[in-house]
Amino acid sequence: MADRITYVGLDVHKDSIVVAVAAGGLRGEVREYGRIANTPTALDRLLRKLGGDGMTLRFCYEAGPCGYGIQRRLSTGGHECVVVAPSLIPKRAGDRVKTDRRDAASLAKLHRAGELTAVWVPDARHEAKRDLVRARLDAVRSLRRARQQLSGFLLRHGCHYGRPAWTRLHRRWLAGLKFAQAVHHIVLEDYIAAVEAAEARRNRLTAQIEAMLSDWTLAPVVAALQTMRGMALVNAASLIAELGDLSRFANPRQLMAYLGLVPSEHSSGGSVKRGGITKAGNAAARRC
């Protein structure tokens, strides 16, 4: 039965996919198929060529900026496809040559050996909600950057408020600042406008997160998390959007490992050394 299975490694790029094929069985041939366009039409043509005569195809590719579209298309067609964690792909010490062809062949070979670690692939609706909370996180970072730029400008010109910033009193103080050079008033107004635009974007996305809960199957979990002290709606929704269904973790240890909250360790013989948390896994969920 193993000889009726073909393992296909895909090295995915924005415009192209490099394909390698490993025949079933531990000693099966590993060969390069070639480069195809990263389009649905080219992918369907690949399926027809490799999947003839009742051959079972098992695909894999690394998680990356191209998302999960390929995985969803292959799965919809009845083929097994896993998206693997790049940081957990085994690599040989001393290997200094990296090409697209080698990467694809290595993926096919390791997938056949069962050495790859798959990542969780959300469905399209859940991914859309996750994109929303990540967009708000980007807006928060943009707001922080805009405020820092304004504060840096004021510091360069000796303007010190000396009280909690970004309150109404602080904004009134900003509006009353005077500079010897008229150009500096233009710069100040531009920095203030950038801060206000970033605040408006953050608030708009926050409102959208609140609105999306009405048709989200995981909304009860978000509501339950808010009963914990210090866990507000945005934090709870962001955490669940990143983690998905918590039942996929068999025990708390798996969840903590996924979040990178377990201590690092370097022990040998009678020596036991533990360090800080690993900070591996999902950084966006860990910050919640």
mmCIF file of C-alpha atoms in Angstrom:
data_model
loop_
_atom_site.group_PDB
_atom_site.id
_atom_site.type_symbol
_atom_site.label_atom_id
_atom_site.label_comp_id
_atom_site.label_asym_id
_atom_site.label_seq_id
_atom_site.Cartn_x
_atom_site.Cartn_y
_atom_site.Cartn_z
ATOM 1 C CA MET A 1 0.000 0.000 0.000
ATOM 2 C CA ALA A 2 2.936 2.341 0.674
ATOM 3 C CA ASP A 3 3.884 2.275 -3.009
ATOM 4 C CA ARG A 4 0.486 3.841 -3.840
ATOM 5 C CA ILE A 5 1.315 6.949 -1.765
ATOM 6 C CA THR A 6 3.290 9.899 -3.084
ATOM 7 C CA TYR A 7 4.617 12.573 -0.753
ATOM 8 C CA VAL A 8 4.829 16.003 -2.323
ATOM 9 C CA GLY A 9 6.935 18.825 -0.910
ATOM 10 C CA LEU A 10 6.041 22.364 -1.955
ATOM 11 C CA ASP A 11 8.414 25.299 -1.583
ATOM 12 C CA VAL A 12 5.894 28.115 -1.913
ATOM 13 C CA HIS A 13 6.685 31.633 -3.121
ATOM 14 C CA LYS A 14 4.545 34.566 -4.173
ATOM 15 C CA ASP A 15 4.640 33.802 -7.902
ATOM 16 C CA SER A 16 5.824 30.195 -8.068
ATOM 17 C CA ILE A 17 5.943 26.825 -6.308
ATOM 18 C CA VAL A 18 8.905 24.461 -6.498
ATOM 19 C CA VAL A 19 7.679 20.849 -6.328
ATOM 20 C CA ALA A 20 9.527 17.702 -5.250
ATOM 21 C CA VAL A 21 8.095 14.190 -5.078
ATOM 22 C CA ALA A 22 9.017 11.296 -2.786
ATOM 23 C CA ALA A 23 7.737 7.820 -3.602
ATOM 24 C CA GLY A 24 6.197 5.757 -0.794
ATOM 25 C CA GLY A 25 8.435 3.512 1.278
ATOM 26 C CA LEU A 26 11.541 4.453 3.236
ATOM 27 C CA ARG A 27 13.836 3.892 0.253
ATOM 28 C CA GLY A 28 11.550 5.347 -2.379
ATOM 29 C CA GLU A 29 12.946 7.720 -4.953
ATOM 30 C CA VAL A 30 12.993 11.455 -4.198
ATOM 31 C CA ARG A 31 12.962 13.536 -7.374
ATOM 32 C CA GLU A 32 12.457 17.098 -8.444
ATOM 33 C CA TYR A 33 9.218 17.731 -10.321
ATOM 34 C CA GLY A 34 9.923 21.331 -11.304
ATOM 35 C CA ARG A 35 8.610 24.845 -10.800
ATOM 36 C CA ILE A 36 4.969 25.754 -11.393
ATOM 37 C CA ALA A 37 3.062 29.007 -11.173
ATOM 38 C CA ASN A 38 1.383 29.790 -7.871
ATOM 39 C CA THR A 39 -2.106 29.797 -9.371
ATOM 40 C CA PRO A 40 -5.174 27.559 -8.907
ATOM 41 C CA THR A 41 -4.956 26.458 -12.555
ATOM 42 C CA ALA A 42 -1.342 25.309 -12.241
ATOM 43 C CA LEU A 43 -2.127 23.540 -8.974
ATOM 44 C CA ASP A 44 -5.054 21.664 -10.539
ATOM 45 C CA ARG A 45 -2.805 20.605 -13.423
ATOM 46 C CA LEU A 46 -0.261 19.277 -10.912
ATOM 47 C CA LEU A 47 -2.958 17.231 -9.185
ATOM 48 C CA ARG A 48 -4.030 15.642 -12.463
ATOM 49 C CA LYS A 49 -0.462 14.685 -13.386
ATOM 50 C CA LEU A 50 0.538 13.252 -10.012
ATOM 51 C CA GLY A 51 -2.775 11.755 -8.927
ATOM 52 C CA GLY A 52 -3.420 9.386 -11.802
ATOM 53 C CA ASP A 53 -3.978 5.610 -11.478
ATOM 54 C CA GLY A 54 -5.477 5.943 -7.982
ATOM 55 C CA MET A 55 -2.310 7.395 -6.457
ATOM 56 C CA THR A 56 -2.749 8.920 -2.982
ATOM 57 C CA LEU A 57 -1.095 12.319 -2.661
ATOM 58 C CA ARG A 58 0.102 13.791 0.632
ATOM 59 C CA PHE A 59 1.278 17.396 0.409
ATOM 60 C CA CYS A 60 3.219 19.625 2.764
ATOM 61 C CA TYR A 61 4.633 23.140 2.731
ATOM 62 C CA GLU A 62 6.042 25.612 5.244
ATOM 63 C CA ALA A 63 3.873 28.170 6.996
ATOM 64 C CA GLY A 64 4.653 31.600 5.602
ATOM 65 C CA PRO A 65 3.308 34.865 4.217
ATOM 66 C CA CYS A 66 1.340 33.143 1.427
ATOM 67 C CA GLY A 67 -1.210 31.890 3.952
ATOM 68 C CA TYR A 68 -3.393 28.785 3.862
ATOM 69 C CA GLY A 69 -5.035 29.092 0.427
ATOM 70 C CA ILE A 70 -3.095 26.168 -1.033
ATOM 71 C CA GLN A 71 -3.898 23.942 1.945
ATOM 72 C CA ARG A 72 -7.611 24.729 1.697
ATOM 73 C CA ARG A 73 -7.711 24.106 -2.039
ATOM 74 C CA LEU A 74 -5.924 20.764 -1.751
ATOM 75 C CA SER A 75 -8.042 19.659 1.218
ATOM 76 C CA THR A 76 -11.230 20.594 -0.611
ATOM 77 C CA GLY A 77 -10.087 18.310 -3.440
ATOM 78 C CA GLY A 78 -9.778 15.400 -1.011
ATOM 79 C CA HIS A 79 -5.992 15.436 -0.651
ATOM 80 C CA GLU A 80 -4.076 15.457 2.607
ATOM 81 C CA CYS A 81 -2.051 18.646 3.051
ATOM 82 C CA VAL A 82 -0.233 19.828 6.152
ATOM 83 C CA VAL A 83 1.304 23.226 6.808
ATOM 84 C CA VAL A 84 4.480 22.726 8.827
ATOM 85 C CA ALA A 85 6.229 24.923 11.387
ATOM 86 C CA PRO A 86 9.472 26.216 9.793
ATOM 87 C CA SER A 87 11.286 26.492 13.138
ATOM 88 C CA LEU A 88 10.676 22.794 13.875
ATOM 89 C CA ILE A 89 11.960 21.357 10.581
ATOM 90 C CA PRO A 90 14.964 19.089 11.289
ATOM 91 C CA LYS A 91 18.187 20.349 9.736
ATOM 92 C CA ARG A 92 21.522 18.574 9.370
ATOM 93 C CA ALA A 93 24.462 20.190 11.123
ATOM 94 C CA GLY A 94 26.982 21.573 8.672
ATOM 95 C CA ASP A 95 24.537 21.903 5.782
ATOM 96 C CA ARG A 96 25.439 25.245 4.177
ATOM 97 C CA VAL A 97 23.621 24.947 0.848
ATOM 98 C CA LYS A 98 20.022 26.150 0.638
ATOM 99 C CA THR A 99 18.048 26.260 -2.598
ATOM 100 C CA ASP A 100 14.366 26.019 -3.465
ATOM 101 C CA ARG A 101 14.883 22.574 -4.997
ATOM 102 C CA ARG A 102 16.654 21.266 -1.893
ATOM 103 C CA ASP A 103 13.979 22.710 0.379
ATOM 104 C CA ALA A 104 11.175 21.057 -1.583
ATOM 105 C CA ALA A 105 12.979 17.698 -1.677
ATOM 106 C CA SER A 106 13.740 17.887 2.041
ATOM 107 C CA LEU A 107 10.088 18.600 2.830
ATOM 108 C CA ALA A 108 8.925 15.612 0.784
ATOM 109 C CA LYS A 109 11.482 13.278 2.394
ATOM 110 C CA LEU A 110 10.791 14.462 5.963
ATOM 111 C CA HIS A 111 7.040 14.266 5.431
ATOM 112 C CA ARG A 112 7.410 10.671 4.310
ATOM 113 C CA ALA A 113 9.452 9.929 7.458
ATOM 114 C CA GLY A 114 6.899 11.614 9.721
ATOM 115 C CA GLU A 115 9.444 14.134 11.005
ATOM 116 C CA LEU A 116 7.445 17.324 10.371
ATOM 117 C CA THR A 117 5.321 19.222 12.902
ATOM 118 C CA ALA A 118 2.056 20.568 11.517
ATOM 119 C CA VAL A 119 0.609 23.912 12.566
ATOM 120 C CA TRP A 120 -3.064 24.495 13.266
ATOM 121 C CA VAL A 121 -4.922 25.778 10.197
ATOM 122 C CA PRO A 122 -7.980 27.918 11.030
ATOM 123 C CA ASP A 123 -11.028 27.915 8.792
ATOM 124 C CA ALA A 124 -11.650 30.952 6.603
ATOM 125 C CA ARG A 125 -14.151 32.573 8.996
ATOM 126 C CA HIS A 126 -11.871 32.223 12.000
ATOM 127 C CA GLU A 127 -8.888 33.498 10.029
ATOM 128 C CA ALA A 128 -10.895 36.594 9.072
ATOM 129 C CA LYS A 129 -11.551 37.338 12.748
ATOM 130 C CA ARG A 130 -7.895 36.766 13.574
ATOM 131 C CA ASP A 131 -6.904 39.197 10.827
ATOM 132 C CA LEU A 132 -9.207 41.771 12.423
ATOM 133 C CA VAL A 133 -7.600 41.548 15.877
ATOM 134 C CA ARG A 134 -4.139 41.610 14.295
ATOM 135 C CA ALA A 135 -5.107 44.738 12.356
ATOM 136 C CA ARG A 136 -6.039 46.384 15.644
ATOM 137 C CA LEU A 137 -2.681 45.343 17.103
ATOM 138 C CA ASP A 138 -0.982 46.998 14.116
ATOM 139 C CA ALA A 139 -3.068 50.122 14.777
ATOM 140 C CA VAL A 140 -1.958 50.164 18.422
ATOM 141 C CA ARG A 141 1.678 49.933 17.330
ATOM 142 C CA SER A 142 1.177 52.744 14.822
ATOM 143 C CA LEU A 143 -0.378 54.898 17.544
ATOM 144 C CA ARG A 144 2.534 54.217 19.885
ATOM 145 C CA ARG A 145 5.004 55.124 17.132
ATOM 146 C CA ALA A 146 3.135 58.359 16.302
ATOM 147 C CA ARG A 147 3.104 59.384 19.958
ATOM 148 C CA GLN A 148 6.808 58.642 20.318
ATOM 149 C CA GLN A 149 7.601 60.751 17.272
ATOM 150 C CA LEU A 150 5.632 63.669 18.683
ATOM 151 C CA SER A 151 7.275 63.294 22.100
ATOM 152 C CA GLY A 152 10.712 63.180 20.456
ATOM 153 C CA PHE A 153 10.008 66.411 18.569
ATOM 154 C CA LEU A 154 8.905 68.165 21.770
ATOM 155 C CA LEU A 155 11.935 66.879 23.676
ATOM 156 C CA ARG A 156 14.322 68.240 21.033
ATOM 157 C CA HIS A 157 12.842 71.696 21.541
ATOM 158 C CA GLY A 158 12.784 71.631 25.339
ATOM 159 C CA CYS A 159 9.013 71.276 25.752
ATOM 160 C CA HIS A 160 8.321 69.245 28.909
ATOM 161 C CA TYR A 161 4.789 68.631 30.129
ATOM 162 C CA GLY A 162 5.737 66.905 33.388
ATOM 163 C CA ARG A 163 2.324 65.326 33.983
ATOM 164 C CA PRO A 164 0.436 62.299 32.598
ATOM 165 C CA ALA A 165 0.349 62.597 28.825
ATOM 166 C CA TRP A 166 -2.427 62.150 26.265
ATOM 167 C CA THR A 167 -5.156 63.524 28.513
ATOM 168 C CA ARG A 168 -7.413 66.482 27.658
ATOM 169 C CA LEU A 169 -5.160 68.789 29.627
ATOM 170 C CA HIS A 170 -2.152 67.506 27.722
ATOM 171 C CA ARG A 171 -3.846 68.115 24.384
ATOM 172 C CA ARG A 172 -4.790 71.621 25.485
ATOM 173 C CA TRP A 173 -1.158 72.211 26.416
ATOM 174 C CA LEU A 174 -0.049 70.975 22.984
ATOM 175 C CA ALA A 175 -2.440 73.361 21.257
ATOM 176 C CA GLY A 176 -0.978 76.302 23.193
ATOM 177 C CA LEU A 177 2.689 75.703 22.422
ATOM 178 C CA LYS A 178 4.634 78.521 20.786
ATOM 179 C CA PHE A 179 7.802 78.228 18.698
ATOM 180 C CA ALA A 180 10.209 80.838 17.376
ATOM 181 C CA GLN A 181 10.151 79.244 13.915
ATOM 182 C CA ALA A 182 6.819 79.148 12.072
ATOM 183 C CA VAL A 183 7.817 75.874 10.379
ATOM 184 C CA HIS A 184 7.839 74.147 13.774
ATOM 185 C CA HIS A 185 4.112 74.884 14.151
ATOM 186 C CA ILE A 186 3.526 73.047 10.867
ATOM 187 C CA VAL A 187 5.562 70.087 12.128
ATOM 188 C CA LEU A 188 3.654 70.024 15.429
ATOM 189 C CA GLU A 189 0.287 70.088 13.685
ATOM 190 C CA ASP A 190 1.351 67.236 11.405
ATOM 191 C CA TYR A 191 2.492 65.071 14.336
ATOM 192 C CA ILE A 192 -0.768 65.791 16.221
ATOM 193 C CA ALA A 193 -2.799 64.889 13.126
ATOM 194 C CA ALA A 194 -0.885 61.599 12.822
ATOM 195 C CA VAL A 195 -1.669 60.763 16.465
ATOM 196 C CA GLU A 196 -5.357 61.573 16.015
ATOM 197 C CA ALA A 197 -5.579 59.491 12.826
ATOM 198 C CA ALA A 198 -3.933 56.520 14.581
ATOM 199 C CA GLU A 199 -6.334 56.867 17.519
ATOM 200 C CA ALA A 200 -9.323 56.936 15.173
ATOM 201 C CA ARG A 201 -8.088 53.793 13.404
ATOM 202 C CA ARG A 202 -7.587 51.968 16.709
ATOM 203 C CA ASN A 203 -11.040 52.956 17.979
ATOM 204 C CA ARG A 204 -12.692 51.978 14.701
ATOM 205 C CA LEU A 205 -11.146 48.508 14.759
ATOM 206 C CA THR A 206 -12.013 48.084 18.446
ATOM 207 C CA ALA A 207 -15.661 48.730 17.604
ATOM 208 C CA GLN A 208 -15.492 46.169 14.791
ATOM 209 C CA ILE A 209 -14.111 43.548 17.198
ATOM 210 C CA GLU A 210 -17.043 44.150 19.534
ATOM 211 C CA ALA A 211 -19.477 43.847 16.613
ATOM 212 C CA MET A 212 -18.017 40.566 15.302
ATOM 213 C CA LEU A 213 -18.841 38.687 18.509
ATOM 214 C CA SER A 214 -22.526 38.425 17.591
ATOM 215 C CA ASP A 215 -21.947 35.684 14.975
ATOM 216 C CA TRP A 216 -18.799 34.031 16.367
ATOM 217 C CA THR A 217 -19.155 30.474 17.629
ATOM 218 C CA LEU A 218 -16.375 31.095 20.173
ATOM 219 C CA ALA A 219 -18.085 34.190 21.637
ATOM 220 C CA PRO A 220 -19.102 32.267 24.825
ATOM 221 C CA VAL A 221 -15.421 31.464 25.452
ATOM 222 C CA VAL A 222 -14.558 35.148 25.029
ATOM 223 C CA ALA A 223 -17.294 36.051 27.522
ATOM 224 C CA ALA A 224 -16.034 33.447 29.997
ATOM 225 C CA LEU A 225 -12.477 34.797 29.812
ATOM 226 C CA GLN A 226 -13.727 38.271 30.712
ATOM 227 C CA THR A 227 -14.754 37.007 34.146
ATOM 228 C CA MET A 228 -11.044 36.820 34.964
ATOM 229 C CA ARG A 229 -9.528 39.851 36.636
ATOM 230 C CA GLY A 230 -7.754 42.135 34.179
ATOM 231 C CA MET A 231 -9.112 40.406 31.044
ATOM 232 C CA ALA A 232 -11.145 42.898 29.008
ATOM 233 C CA LEU A 233 -13.066 42.239 25.805
ATOM 234 C CA VAL A 234 -10.292 43.100 23.348
ATOM 235 C CA ASN A 235 -7.693 40.982 25.153
ATOM 236 C CA ALA A 236 -10.085 38.039 25.451
ATOM 237 C CA ALA A 237 -11.135 38.221 21.793
ATOM 238 C CA SER A 238 -7.498 38.562 20.666
ATOM 239 C CA LEU A 239 -6.426 35.542 22.717
ATOM 240 C CA ILE A 240 -9.194 33.273 21.407
ATOM 241 C CA ALA A 241 -8.671 34.498 17.840
ATOM 242 C CA GLU A 242 -5.029 33.395 18.075
ATOM 243 C CA LEU A 243 -5.620 30.122 19.943
ATOM 244 C CA GLY A 244 -8.859 28.952 18.329
ATOM 245 C CA ASP A 245 -10.709 26.045 19.927
ATOM 246 C CA LEU A 246 -8.952 25.361 23.228
ATOM 247 C CA SER A 247 -10.071 21.727 23.159
ATOM 248 C CA ARG A 248 -7.340 21.022 20.580
ATOM 249 C CA PHE A 249 -4.830 21.141 23.450
ATOM 250 C CA ALA A 250 -4.836 17.819 25.292
ATOM 251 C CA ASN A 251 -3.551 19.345 28.555
ATOM 252 C CA PRO A 252 -2.362 22.676 30.012
ATOM 253 C CA ARG A 253 1.266 21.761 29.305
ATOM 254 C CA GLN A 254 0.591 21.741 25.566
ATOM 255 C CA LEU A 255 -1.089 25.143 25.779
ATOM 256 C CA MET A 256 1.804 26.637 27.738
ATOM 257 C CA ALA A 257 4.313 25.172 25.278
ATOM 258 C CA TYR A 258 2.321 26.639 22.374
ATOM 259 C CA LEU A 259 2.480 30.056 24.042
ATOM 260 C CA GLY A 260 6.192 29.743 24.832
ATOM 261 C CA LEU A 261 5.553 30.119 28.559
ATOM 262 C CA VAL A 262 7.543 27.074 29.654
ATOM 263 C CA PRO A 263 11.087 27.565 31.034
ATOM 264 C CA SER A 264 14.082 26.877 28.839
ATOM 265 C CA GLU A 265 16.397 24.122 30.061
ATOM 266 C CA HIS A 266 19.939 22.941 29.399
ATOM 267 C CA SER A 267 20.615 19.869 31.534
ATOM 268 C CA SER A 268 23.223 17.165 31.180
ATOM 269 C CA GLY A 269 24.122 14.411 33.601
ATOM 270 C CA GLY A 270 23.729 15.690 37.132
ATOM 271 C CA SER A 271 23.654 19.336 36.034
ATOM 272 C CA VAL A 272 20.219 20.933 35.758
ATOM 273 C CA LYS A 273 20.012 24.476 34.390
ATOM 274 C CA ARG A 274 16.732 26.251 33.739
ATOM 275 C CA GLY A 275 16.425 29.709 32.267
ATOM 276 C CA GLY A 276 13.733 32.135 31.209
ATOM 277 C CA ILE A 277 10.663 31.195 29.221
ATOM 278 C CA THR A 278 11.298 29.927 25.704
ATOM 279 C CA LYS A 279 9.134 32.592 23.998
ATOM 280 C CA ALA A 280 8.520 30.066 21.248
ATOM 281 C CA GLY A 281 5.219 29.749 19.430
ATOM 282 C CA ASN A 282 2.552 32.415 19.106
ATOM 283 C CA ALA A 283 3.899 35.780 20.273
ATOM 284 C CA ALA A 284 0.610 37.607 19.606
ATOM 285 C CA ALA A 285 -1.274 35.253 21.938
ATOM 286 C CA ARG A 286 1.469 35.421 24.565
ATOM 287 C CA ARG A 287 1.236 39.193 24.872
ATOM 288 C CA CYS A 288 -2.483 38.952 25.708
#
